[in-house]
Short mmCIF file of C-alpha atoms and ligand atoms in Angstrom, two decimals:
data_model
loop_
_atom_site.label_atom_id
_atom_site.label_comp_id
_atom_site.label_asym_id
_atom_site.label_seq_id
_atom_site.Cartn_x
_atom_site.Cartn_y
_atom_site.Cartn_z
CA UNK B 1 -158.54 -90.89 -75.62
CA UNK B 2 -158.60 -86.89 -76.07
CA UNK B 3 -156.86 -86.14 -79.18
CA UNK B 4 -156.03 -82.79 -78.23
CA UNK B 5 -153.07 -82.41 -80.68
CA UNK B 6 -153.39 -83.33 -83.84
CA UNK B 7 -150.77 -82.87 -86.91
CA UNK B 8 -152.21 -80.46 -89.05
CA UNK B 9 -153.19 -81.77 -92.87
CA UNK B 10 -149.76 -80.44 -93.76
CA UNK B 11 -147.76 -83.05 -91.97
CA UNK B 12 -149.82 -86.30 -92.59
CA UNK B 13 -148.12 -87.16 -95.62
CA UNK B 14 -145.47 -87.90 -93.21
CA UNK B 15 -148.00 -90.61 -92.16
CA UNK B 16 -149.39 -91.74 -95.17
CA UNK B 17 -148.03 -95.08 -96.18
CA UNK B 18 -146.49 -95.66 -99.84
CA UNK B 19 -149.51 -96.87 -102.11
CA UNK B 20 -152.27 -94.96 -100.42
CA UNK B 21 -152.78 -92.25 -102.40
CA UNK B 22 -152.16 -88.12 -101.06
CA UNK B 23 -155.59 -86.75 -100.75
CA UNK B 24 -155.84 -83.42 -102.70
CA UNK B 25 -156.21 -80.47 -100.33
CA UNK B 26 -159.14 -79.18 -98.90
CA UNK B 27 -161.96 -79.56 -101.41
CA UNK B 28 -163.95 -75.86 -102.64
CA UNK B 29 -165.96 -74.98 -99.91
CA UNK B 30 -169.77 -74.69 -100.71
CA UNK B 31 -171.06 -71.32 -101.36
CA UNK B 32 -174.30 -72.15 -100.60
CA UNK B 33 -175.81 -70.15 -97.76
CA UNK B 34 -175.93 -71.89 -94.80
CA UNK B 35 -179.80 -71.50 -93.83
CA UNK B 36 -179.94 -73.63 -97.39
CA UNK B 37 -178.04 -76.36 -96.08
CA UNK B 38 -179.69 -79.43 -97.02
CA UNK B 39 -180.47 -81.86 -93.91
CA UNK B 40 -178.78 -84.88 -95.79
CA UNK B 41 -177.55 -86.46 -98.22
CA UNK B 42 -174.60 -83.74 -99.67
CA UNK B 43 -172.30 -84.90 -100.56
CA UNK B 44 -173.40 -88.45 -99.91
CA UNK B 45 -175.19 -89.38 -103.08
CA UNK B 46 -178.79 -88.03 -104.03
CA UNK B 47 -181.33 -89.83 -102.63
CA UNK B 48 -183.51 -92.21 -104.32
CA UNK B 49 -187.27 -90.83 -104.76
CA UNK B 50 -188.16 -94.19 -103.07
CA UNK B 51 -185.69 -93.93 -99.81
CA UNK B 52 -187.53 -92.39 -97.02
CA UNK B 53 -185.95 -89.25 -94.79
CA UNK B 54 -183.24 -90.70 -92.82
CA UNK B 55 -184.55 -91.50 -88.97
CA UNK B 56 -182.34 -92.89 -86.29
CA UNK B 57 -179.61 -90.91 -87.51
CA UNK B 58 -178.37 -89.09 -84.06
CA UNK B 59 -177.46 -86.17 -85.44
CA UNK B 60 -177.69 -86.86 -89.63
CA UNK B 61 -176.54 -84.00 -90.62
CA UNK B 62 -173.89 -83.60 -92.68
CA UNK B 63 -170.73 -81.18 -91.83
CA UNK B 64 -172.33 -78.17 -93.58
CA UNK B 65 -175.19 -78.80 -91.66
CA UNK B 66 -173.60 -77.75 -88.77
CA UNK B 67 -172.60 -74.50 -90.91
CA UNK B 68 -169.02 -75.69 -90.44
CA UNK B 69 -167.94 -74.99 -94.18
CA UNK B 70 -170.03 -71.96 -93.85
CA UNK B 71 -168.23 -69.78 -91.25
CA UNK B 72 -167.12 -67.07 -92.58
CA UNK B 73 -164.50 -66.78 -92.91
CA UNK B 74 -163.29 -70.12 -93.72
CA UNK B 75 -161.19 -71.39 -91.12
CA UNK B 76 -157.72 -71.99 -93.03
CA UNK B 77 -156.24 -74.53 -90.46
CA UNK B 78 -159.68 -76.86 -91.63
CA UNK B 79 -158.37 -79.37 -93.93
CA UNK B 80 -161.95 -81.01 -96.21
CA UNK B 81 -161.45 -85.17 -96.60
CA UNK B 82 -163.44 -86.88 -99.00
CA UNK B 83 -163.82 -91.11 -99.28
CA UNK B 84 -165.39 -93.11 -101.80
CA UNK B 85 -168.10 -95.30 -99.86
CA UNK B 86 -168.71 -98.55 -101.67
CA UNK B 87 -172.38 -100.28 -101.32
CA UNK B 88 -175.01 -102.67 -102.52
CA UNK B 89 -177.85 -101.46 -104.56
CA UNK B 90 -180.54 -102.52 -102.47
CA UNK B 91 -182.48 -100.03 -100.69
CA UNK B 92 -181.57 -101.03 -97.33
CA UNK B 93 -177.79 -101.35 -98.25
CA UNK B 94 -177.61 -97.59 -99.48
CA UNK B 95 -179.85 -96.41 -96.62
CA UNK B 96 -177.41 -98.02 -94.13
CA UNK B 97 -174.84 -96.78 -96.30
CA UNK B 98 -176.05 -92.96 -96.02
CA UNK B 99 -176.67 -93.51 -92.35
CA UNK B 100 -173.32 -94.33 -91.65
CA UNK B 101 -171.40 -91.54 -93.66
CA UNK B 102 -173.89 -88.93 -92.27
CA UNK B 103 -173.28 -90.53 -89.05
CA UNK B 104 -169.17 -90.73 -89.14
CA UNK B 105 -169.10 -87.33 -90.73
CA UNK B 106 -171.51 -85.51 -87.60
CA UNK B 107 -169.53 -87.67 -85.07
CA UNK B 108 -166.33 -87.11 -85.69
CA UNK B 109 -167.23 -83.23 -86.21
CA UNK B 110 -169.10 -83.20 -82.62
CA UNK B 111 -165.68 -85.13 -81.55
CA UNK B 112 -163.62 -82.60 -82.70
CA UNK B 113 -165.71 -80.10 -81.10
CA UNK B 114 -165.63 -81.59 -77.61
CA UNK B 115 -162.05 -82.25 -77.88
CA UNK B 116 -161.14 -78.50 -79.40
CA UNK B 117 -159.36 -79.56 -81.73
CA UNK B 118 -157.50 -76.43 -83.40
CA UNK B 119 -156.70 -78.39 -86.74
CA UNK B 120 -160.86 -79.39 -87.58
CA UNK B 121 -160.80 -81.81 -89.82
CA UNK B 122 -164.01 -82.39 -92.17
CA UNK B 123 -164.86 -86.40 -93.39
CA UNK B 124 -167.45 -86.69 -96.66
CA UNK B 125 -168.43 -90.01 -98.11
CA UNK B 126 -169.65 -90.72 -101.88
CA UNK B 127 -171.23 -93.26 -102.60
CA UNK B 128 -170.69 -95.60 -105.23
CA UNK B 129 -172.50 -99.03 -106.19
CA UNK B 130 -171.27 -102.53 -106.48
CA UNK B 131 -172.83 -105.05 -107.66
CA UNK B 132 -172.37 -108.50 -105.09
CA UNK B 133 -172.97 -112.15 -105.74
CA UNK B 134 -175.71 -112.57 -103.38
CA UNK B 135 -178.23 -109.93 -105.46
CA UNK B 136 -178.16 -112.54 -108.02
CA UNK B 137 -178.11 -116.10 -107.26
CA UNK B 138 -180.86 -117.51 -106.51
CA UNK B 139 -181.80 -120.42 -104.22
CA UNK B 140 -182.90 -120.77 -100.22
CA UNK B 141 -181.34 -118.29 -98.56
CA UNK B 142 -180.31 -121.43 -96.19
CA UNK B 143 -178.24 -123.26 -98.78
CA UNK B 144 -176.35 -120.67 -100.59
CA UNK B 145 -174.16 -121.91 -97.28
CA UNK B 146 -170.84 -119.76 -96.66
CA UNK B 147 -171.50 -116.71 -95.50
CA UNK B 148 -170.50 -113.62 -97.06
CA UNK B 149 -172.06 -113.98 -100.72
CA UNK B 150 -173.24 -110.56 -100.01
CA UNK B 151 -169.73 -109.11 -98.80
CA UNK B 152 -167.44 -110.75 -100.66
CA UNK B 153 -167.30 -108.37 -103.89
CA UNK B 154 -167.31 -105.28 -102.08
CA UNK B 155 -164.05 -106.43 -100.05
CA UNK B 156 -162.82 -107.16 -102.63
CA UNK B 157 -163.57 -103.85 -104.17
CA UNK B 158 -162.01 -102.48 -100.71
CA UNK B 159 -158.79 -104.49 -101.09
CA UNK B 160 -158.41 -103.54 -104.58
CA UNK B 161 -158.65 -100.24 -103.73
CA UNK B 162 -155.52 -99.26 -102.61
CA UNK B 163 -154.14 -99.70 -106.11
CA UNK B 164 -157.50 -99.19 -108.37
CA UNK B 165 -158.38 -96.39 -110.29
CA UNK B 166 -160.04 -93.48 -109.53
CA UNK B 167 -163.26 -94.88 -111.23
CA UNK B 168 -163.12 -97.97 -109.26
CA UNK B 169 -161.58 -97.22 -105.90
CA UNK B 170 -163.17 -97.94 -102.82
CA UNK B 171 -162.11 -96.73 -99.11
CA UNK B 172 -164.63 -98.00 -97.17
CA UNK B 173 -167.89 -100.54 -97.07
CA UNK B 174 -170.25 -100.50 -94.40
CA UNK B 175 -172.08 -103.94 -93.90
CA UNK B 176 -175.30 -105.42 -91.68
CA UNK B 177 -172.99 -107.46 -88.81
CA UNK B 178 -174.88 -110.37 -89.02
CA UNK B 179 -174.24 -110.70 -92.92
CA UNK B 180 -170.81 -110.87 -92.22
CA UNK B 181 -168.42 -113.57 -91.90
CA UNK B 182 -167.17 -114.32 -88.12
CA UNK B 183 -164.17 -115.01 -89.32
CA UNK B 184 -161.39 -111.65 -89.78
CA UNK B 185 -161.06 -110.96 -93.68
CA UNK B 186 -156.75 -110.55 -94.24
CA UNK B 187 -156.13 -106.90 -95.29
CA UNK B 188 -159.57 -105.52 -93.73
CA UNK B 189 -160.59 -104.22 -90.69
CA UNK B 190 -163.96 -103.17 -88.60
CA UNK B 191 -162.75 -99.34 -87.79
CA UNK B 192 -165.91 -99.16 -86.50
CA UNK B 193 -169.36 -100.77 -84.53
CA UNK B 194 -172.05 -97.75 -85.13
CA UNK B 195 -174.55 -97.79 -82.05
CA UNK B 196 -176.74 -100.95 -82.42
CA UNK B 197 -180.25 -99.69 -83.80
CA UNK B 198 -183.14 -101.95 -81.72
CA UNK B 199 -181.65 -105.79 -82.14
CA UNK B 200 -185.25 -107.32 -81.96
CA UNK B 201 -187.14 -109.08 -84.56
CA UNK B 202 -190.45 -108.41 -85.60
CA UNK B 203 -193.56 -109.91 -86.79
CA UNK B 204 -195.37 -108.67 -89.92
CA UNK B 205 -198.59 -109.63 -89.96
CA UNK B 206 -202.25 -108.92 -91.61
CA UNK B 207 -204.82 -107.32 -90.08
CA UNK B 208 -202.77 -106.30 -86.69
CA UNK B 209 -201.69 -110.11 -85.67
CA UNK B 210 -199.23 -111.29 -83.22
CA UNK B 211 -197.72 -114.73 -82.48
CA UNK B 212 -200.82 -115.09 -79.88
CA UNK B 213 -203.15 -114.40 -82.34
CA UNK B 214 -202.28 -115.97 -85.64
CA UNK B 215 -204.85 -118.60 -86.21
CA UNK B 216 -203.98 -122.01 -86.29
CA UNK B 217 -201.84 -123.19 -89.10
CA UNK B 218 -201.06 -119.35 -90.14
CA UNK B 219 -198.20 -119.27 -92.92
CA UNK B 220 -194.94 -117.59 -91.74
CA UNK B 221 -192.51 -116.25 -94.18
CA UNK B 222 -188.62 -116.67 -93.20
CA UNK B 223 -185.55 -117.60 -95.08
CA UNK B 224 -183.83 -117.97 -91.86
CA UNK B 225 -183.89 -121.33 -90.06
CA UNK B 226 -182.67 -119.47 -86.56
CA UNK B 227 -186.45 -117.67 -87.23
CA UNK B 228 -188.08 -121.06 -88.47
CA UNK B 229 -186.90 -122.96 -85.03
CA UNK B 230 -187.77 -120.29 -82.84
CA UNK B 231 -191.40 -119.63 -84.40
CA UNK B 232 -191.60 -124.11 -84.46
CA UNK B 233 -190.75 -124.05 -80.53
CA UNK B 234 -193.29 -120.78 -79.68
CA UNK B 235 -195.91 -122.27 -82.08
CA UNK B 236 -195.90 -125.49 -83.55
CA UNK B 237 -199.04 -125.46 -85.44
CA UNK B 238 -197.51 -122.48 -88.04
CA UNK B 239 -196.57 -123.43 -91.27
CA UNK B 240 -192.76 -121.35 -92.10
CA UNK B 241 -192.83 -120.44 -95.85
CA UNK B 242 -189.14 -120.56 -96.99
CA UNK B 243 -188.62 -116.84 -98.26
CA UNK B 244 -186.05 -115.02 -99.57
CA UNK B 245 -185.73 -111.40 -101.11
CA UNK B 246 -184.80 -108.10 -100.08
CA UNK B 247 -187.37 -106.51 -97.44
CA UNK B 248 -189.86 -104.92 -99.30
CA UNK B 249 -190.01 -108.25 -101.74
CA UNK B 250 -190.66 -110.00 -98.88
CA UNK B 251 -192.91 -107.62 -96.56
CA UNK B 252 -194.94 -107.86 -99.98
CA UNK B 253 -195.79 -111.81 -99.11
CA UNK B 254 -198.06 -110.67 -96.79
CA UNK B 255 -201.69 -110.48 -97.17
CA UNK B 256 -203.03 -106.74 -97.49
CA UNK B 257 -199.44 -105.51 -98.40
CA UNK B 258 -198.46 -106.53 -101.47
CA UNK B 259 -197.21 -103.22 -102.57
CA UNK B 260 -194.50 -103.00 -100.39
CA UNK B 261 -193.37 -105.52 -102.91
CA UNK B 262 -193.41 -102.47 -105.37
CA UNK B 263 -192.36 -102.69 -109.30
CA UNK B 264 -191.00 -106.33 -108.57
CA UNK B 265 -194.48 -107.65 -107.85
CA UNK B 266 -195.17 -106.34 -111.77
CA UNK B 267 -192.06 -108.01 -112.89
CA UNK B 268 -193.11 -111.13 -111.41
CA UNK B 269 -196.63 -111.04 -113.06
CA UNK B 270 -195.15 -110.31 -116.60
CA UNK B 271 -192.19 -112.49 -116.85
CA UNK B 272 -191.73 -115.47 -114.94
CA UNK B 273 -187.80 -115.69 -115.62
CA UNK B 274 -186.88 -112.02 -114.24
CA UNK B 275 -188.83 -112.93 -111.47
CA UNK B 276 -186.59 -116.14 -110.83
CA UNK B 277 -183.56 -114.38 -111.27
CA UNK B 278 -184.41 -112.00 -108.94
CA UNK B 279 -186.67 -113.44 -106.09
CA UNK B 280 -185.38 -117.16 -105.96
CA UNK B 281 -187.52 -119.78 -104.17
CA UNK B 282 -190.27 -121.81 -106.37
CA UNK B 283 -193.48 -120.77 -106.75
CA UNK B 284 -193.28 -117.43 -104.89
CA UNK B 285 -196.55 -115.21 -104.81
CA UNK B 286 -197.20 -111.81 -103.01
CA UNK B 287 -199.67 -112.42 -100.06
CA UNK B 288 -199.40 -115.63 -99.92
CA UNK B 289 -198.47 -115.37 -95.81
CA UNK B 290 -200.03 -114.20 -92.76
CA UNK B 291 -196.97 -113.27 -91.63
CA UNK B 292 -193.36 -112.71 -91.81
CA UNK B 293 -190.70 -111.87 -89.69
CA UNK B 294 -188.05 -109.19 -90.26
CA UNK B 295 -185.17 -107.67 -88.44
CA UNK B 296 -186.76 -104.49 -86.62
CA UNK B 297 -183.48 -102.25 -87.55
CA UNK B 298 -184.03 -102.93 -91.58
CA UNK B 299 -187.49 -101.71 -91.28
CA UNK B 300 -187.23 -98.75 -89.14
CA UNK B 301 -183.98 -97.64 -91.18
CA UNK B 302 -186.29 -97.99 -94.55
CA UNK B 303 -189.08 -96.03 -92.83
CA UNK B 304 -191.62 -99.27 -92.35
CA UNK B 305 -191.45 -99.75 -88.79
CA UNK B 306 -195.43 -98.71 -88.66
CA UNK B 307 -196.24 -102.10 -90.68
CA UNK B 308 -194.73 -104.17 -87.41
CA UNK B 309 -197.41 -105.57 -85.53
CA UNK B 310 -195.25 -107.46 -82.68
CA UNK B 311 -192.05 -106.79 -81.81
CA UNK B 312 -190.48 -109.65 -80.33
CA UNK B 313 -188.63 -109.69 -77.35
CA UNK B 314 -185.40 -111.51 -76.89
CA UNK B 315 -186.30 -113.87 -74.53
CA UNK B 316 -188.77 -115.33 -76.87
CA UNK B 317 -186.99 -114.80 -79.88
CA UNK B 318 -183.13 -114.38 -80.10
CA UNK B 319 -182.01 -111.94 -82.84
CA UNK B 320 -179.13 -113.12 -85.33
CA UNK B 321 -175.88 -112.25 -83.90
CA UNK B 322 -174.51 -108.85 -84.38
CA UNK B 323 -178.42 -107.78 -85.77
CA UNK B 324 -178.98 -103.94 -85.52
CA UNK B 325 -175.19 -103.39 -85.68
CA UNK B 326 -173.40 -101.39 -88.79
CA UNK B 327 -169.82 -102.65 -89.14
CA UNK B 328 -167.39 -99.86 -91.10
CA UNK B 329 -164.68 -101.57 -92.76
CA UNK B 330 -161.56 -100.14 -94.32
CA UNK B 331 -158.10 -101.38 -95.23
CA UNK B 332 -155.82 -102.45 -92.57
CA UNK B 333 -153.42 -99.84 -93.91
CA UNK B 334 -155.69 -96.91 -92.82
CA UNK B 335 -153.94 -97.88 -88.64
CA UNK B 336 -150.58 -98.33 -87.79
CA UNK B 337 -151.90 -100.88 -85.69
CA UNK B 338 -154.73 -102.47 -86.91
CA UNK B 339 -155.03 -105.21 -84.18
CA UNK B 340 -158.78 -105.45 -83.70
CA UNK B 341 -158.13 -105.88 -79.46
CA UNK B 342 -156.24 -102.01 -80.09
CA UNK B 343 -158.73 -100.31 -82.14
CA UNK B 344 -160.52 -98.31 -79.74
CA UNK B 345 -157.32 -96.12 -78.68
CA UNK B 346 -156.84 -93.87 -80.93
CA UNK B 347 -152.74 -93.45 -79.49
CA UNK B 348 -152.40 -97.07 -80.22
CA UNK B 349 -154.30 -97.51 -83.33
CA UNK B 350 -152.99 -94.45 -85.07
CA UNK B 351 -154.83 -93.85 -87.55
CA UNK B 352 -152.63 -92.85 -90.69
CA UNK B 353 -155.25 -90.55 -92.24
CA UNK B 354 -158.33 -88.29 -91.03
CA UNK B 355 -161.18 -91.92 -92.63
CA UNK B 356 -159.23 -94.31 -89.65
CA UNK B 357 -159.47 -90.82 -87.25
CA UNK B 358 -163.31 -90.65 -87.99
CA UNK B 359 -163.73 -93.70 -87.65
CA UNK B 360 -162.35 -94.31 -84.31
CA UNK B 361 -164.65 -91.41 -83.37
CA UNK B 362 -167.69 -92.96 -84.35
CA UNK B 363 -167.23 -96.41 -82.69
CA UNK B 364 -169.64 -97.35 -80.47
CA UNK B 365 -167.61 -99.11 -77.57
CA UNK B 366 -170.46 -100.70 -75.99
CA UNK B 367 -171.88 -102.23 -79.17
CA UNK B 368 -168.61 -103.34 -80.50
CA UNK B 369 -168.58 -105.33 -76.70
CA UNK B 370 -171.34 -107.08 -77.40
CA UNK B 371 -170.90 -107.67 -80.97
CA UNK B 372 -167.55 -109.02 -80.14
CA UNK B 373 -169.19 -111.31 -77.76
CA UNK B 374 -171.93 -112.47 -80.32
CA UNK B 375 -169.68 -113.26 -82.70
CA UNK B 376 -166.99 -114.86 -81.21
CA UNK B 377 -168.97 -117.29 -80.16
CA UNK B 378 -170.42 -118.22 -83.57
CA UNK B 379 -167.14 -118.37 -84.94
CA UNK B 380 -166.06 -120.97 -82.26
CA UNK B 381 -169.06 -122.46 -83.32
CA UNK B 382 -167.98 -122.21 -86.57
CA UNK B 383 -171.45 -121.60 -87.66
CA UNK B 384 -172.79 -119.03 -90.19
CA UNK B 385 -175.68 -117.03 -90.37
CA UNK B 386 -177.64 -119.59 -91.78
CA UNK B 387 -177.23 -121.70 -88.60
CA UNK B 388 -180.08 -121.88 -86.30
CA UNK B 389 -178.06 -119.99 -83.98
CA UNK B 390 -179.44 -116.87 -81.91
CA UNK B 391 -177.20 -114.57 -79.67
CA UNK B 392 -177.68 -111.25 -77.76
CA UNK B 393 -175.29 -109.79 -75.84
CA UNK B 394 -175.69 -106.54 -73.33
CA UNK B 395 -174.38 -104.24 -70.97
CA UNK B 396 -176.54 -104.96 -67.68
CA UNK B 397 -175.37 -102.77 -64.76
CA UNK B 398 -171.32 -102.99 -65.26
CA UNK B 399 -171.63 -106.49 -67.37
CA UNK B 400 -171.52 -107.65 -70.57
CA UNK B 401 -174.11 -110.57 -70.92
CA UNK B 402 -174.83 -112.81 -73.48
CA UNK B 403 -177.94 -115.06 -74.02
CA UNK B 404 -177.76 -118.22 -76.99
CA UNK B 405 -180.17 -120.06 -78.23
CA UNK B 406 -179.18 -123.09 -80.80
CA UNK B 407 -181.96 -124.86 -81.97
CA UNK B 408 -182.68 -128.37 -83.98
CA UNK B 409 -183.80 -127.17 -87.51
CA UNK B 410 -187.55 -128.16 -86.59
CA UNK B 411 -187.69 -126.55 -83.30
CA UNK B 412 -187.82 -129.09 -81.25
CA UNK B 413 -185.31 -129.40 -79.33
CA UNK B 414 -183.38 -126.12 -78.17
CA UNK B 415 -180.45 -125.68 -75.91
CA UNK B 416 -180.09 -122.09 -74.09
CA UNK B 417 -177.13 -120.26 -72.33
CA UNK B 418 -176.70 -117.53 -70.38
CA UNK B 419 -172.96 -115.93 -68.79
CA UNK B 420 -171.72 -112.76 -68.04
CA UNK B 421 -168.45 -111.03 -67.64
CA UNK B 422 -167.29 -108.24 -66.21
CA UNK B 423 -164.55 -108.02 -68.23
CA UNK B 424 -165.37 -104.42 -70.18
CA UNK B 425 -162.75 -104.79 -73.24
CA UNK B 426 -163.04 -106.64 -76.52
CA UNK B 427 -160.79 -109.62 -75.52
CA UNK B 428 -162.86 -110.30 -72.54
CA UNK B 429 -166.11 -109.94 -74.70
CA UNK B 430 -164.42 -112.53 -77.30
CA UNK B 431 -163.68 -114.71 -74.19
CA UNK B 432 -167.14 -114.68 -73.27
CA UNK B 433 -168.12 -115.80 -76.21
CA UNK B 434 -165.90 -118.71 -76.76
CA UNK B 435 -166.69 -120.12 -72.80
CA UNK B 436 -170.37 -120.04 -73.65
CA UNK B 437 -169.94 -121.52 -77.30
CA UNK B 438 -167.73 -124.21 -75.35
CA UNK B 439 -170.30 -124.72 -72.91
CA UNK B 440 -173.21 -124.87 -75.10
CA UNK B 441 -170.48 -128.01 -77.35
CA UNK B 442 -170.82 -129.66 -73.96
CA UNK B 443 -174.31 -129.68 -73.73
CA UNK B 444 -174.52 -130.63 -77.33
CA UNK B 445 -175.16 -128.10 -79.24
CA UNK B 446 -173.24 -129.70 -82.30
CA UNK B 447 -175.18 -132.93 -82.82
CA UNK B 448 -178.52 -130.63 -82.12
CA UNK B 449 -178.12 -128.07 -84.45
CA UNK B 450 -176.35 -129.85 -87.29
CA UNK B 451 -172.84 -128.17 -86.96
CA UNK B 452 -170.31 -129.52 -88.80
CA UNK B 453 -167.71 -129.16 -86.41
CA UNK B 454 -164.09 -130.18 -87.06
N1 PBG R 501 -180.40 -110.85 -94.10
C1 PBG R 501 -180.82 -109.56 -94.57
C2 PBG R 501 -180.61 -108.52 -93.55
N2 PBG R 501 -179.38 -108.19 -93.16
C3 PBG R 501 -179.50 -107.26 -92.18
C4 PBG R 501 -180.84 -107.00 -91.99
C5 PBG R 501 -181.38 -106.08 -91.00
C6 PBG R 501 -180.45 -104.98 -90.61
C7 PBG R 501 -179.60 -105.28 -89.43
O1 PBG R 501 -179.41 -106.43 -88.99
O2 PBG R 501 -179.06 -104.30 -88.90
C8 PBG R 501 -181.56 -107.78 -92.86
C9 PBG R 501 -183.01 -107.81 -93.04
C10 PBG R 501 -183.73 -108.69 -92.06
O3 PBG R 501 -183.18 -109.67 -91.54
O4 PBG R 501 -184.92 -108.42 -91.80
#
């Protein structure tokens, strides 16, 4: 694991492959002092008035933070890398997206650190915006169908970007796990699982209400029909509102907090077509629900985890698989050996360039386990993320455990599945997910859930 000799900026060329571009050599070196150093986002793109300070971040604090490109004088064996960072607009996108370069960039520092690395290499993102087919159709979240609406133009920004311009190149995309695909994407690769933020959903409700409490017939807002079945089994008298929308659109349903909504709540009073084009469903109104139910890792990360009013445990309510997780993703040419099974050994992955080095730094082995696990077994479902599939997968005292849920649309019926392994390693996590996807096929989880099943 120890890196402890690393070829100094001067040789990588050597290791860069033809078509991936030299990186120019160590970028200027701020000359701001370095009691000025700002706590974020330099040089990750300013933030937005609206974002809120960056929490869960261990350590979010950018290289200069740590006065590294202030020591005087400036270490000349430190070599400065910069990568362009593609991302949604959405606020949660380019808050995940600034968590993850601060996070990669302090990681891989405090890596080099603890590994004394002689040669200390510095990794900046930027952050530029794409624009991705899932921001603008409209429809049930349920039947825009194959997953990856959302990813799809930013890998292919990613793929392009090998070859693009300077304007347009991408190096890396960081993306919500559970929005992506279970199946591998050809020329891409997940460098990196960051540490899974809290996996639990949550309840949103009006006037401090939980599940318990919600009188009878209470409207619950969800675009998700894992959500829907779940909420049908624990309470069958709730009516699920079919909602779609980024978070604050859809926290803004709720009764009492229709500002969270913000300037798209105005939009949607004043013209009825921008709100369609932007929102989806029907006849969508702000506080029109008791209730809904959110991932607890979007709204901490956007700074509204004080509107939660239940957080729900797993055993009532199964997250989506890989929930809470950030997946990095970069070109398969950034490793030698990009085999997903390798990635976590640095000597076998070999990364060609200080972004796969950083990268490999920043993993989070544990949550890359149980993502594995997760997600495996959805793909040997071959369900999506619309399916009404839950998953959860841990490390309990030495094994990895996964818990499933797949549920009949309505709620009625559910099957559940428990296994462990003790096999610690991404194959045996993948393994683990494919026995209890095959067991949970044997029990009948195809015919139950609606799979469509070759
Ligand atoms: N489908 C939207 C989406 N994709 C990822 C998250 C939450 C962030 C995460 O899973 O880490 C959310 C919001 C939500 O479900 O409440």
């Amino acid at each position: 694991m120890a890196r402890r000799s690393r070829s100094s900026p001067s040789t990588q060329p050597v290791l860069i492959p033809p078509g991936l571009r030299k990186l120019p050599p160590a970028a200027p070196v701020d000359a701001a002092p370095a009691d000025a150093a700002p706590t974020n986002t330099t040089p990750v793109a300013p933030a937005r008035p609206n974002t809120p300070p960056d929490r869960g971040v261990r350590a979010g604090r950018s290289a200069r933070a740590y006065g590294l490109s202030h020591t005087s004088p400036i270490r000349r064996d430190m070599s400065h890398h910069e990568y362009i960072l593609g991302t949604r607009g959405s606020a949660l996108a380019l808050t995940q997206s600034r968590i993850a370069a601060e996070t990669v960039t302090s990681l891989y520092t405090e890596h080099q650190a603890h590994h004394g690395a002689a040669d200390a290499e510095v990794v900046d993102f930027t952050l530029r915006t794409v624009k991705t087919e899932g921001d603008v159709l409209t429809g049930p979240l349920a039947t825009l169908g194959g997953t990856g609406v959302f990813a799809a133009a930013l890998r292919q920004r990613l793929l392009d970007g090998e070859n693009a311009s300077e304007e347009n190149r991408v190096d890396m995309a960081v993306h919500s796990l559970k929005d992506l695909p279970s199946a591998p994407c050809p020329g891409l690769v997940i460098a990196a699982t960051l540490k899974r933020e809290d996996p639990r959903d949550a309840l949103v409700a009006r006037d401090g209400l939980t599940l318990d409490t919600l009188p009878e017939g209470s409207r619950v807002g969800t675009g998700s029909p894992r959500r829907a079945a779940q909420l049908r089994a624990l309470r069958p008298d709730l009516e699920i509102v079919d909602i779609r929308g980024n978070v604050g659109t859809r926290i803004g349903r709720v009764k009492g907090l229709e500002e969270h909504a913000g300037k798209q709540v105005v939009l949607r009073q004043n013209t009825e077509t921008s709100e369609r084009a932007d929102h989806g469903v029907g006849t969508e109104r702000s506080g029109d629900c008791d209730a809904v139910v959110l991932a607890v890792s979007g709204l901490k990360r956007l700074g509204k985890e004080e509107l939660i009013t239940e957080y729900l445990d797993p055993t009532r309510m199964l997250p989506a698989p890989g929930q809470g997780a950030l997946a990095l993703e970069v070109r398969e040419s950034e490793f030698e050996n990009p085999d997903p099974a390798v990635l976590a050994d640095p000597e076998v992955a070999r990364p060609v360039r200080a972004l796969g080095r950083a990268l490999l730094a920043a993993n989070h082995h544990e949550t890359r386990l149980a993502v594995s696990a997760e997600r495996a077994l959805l793909r040997r479902l071959e369900a999506g993320c619309a399916a009404p599939i839950g998953a959860y997968a841990h490390v309990v005292e030495g094994d990895l455990v996964l818990s499933v849920v797949v549920a009949s649309p309505d709620g009625t019926d559910m099957l559940r599945h428990t296994s462990a392994t003790a096999e610690l390693d991404v194959p045996g996590a993948e393994r683990l997910g494919v026995r209890v996807a095959e067991d949970l096929l044997q029990m009948g989880a195809a015919a139950l859930a609606g799979l469509d099943l070759k």
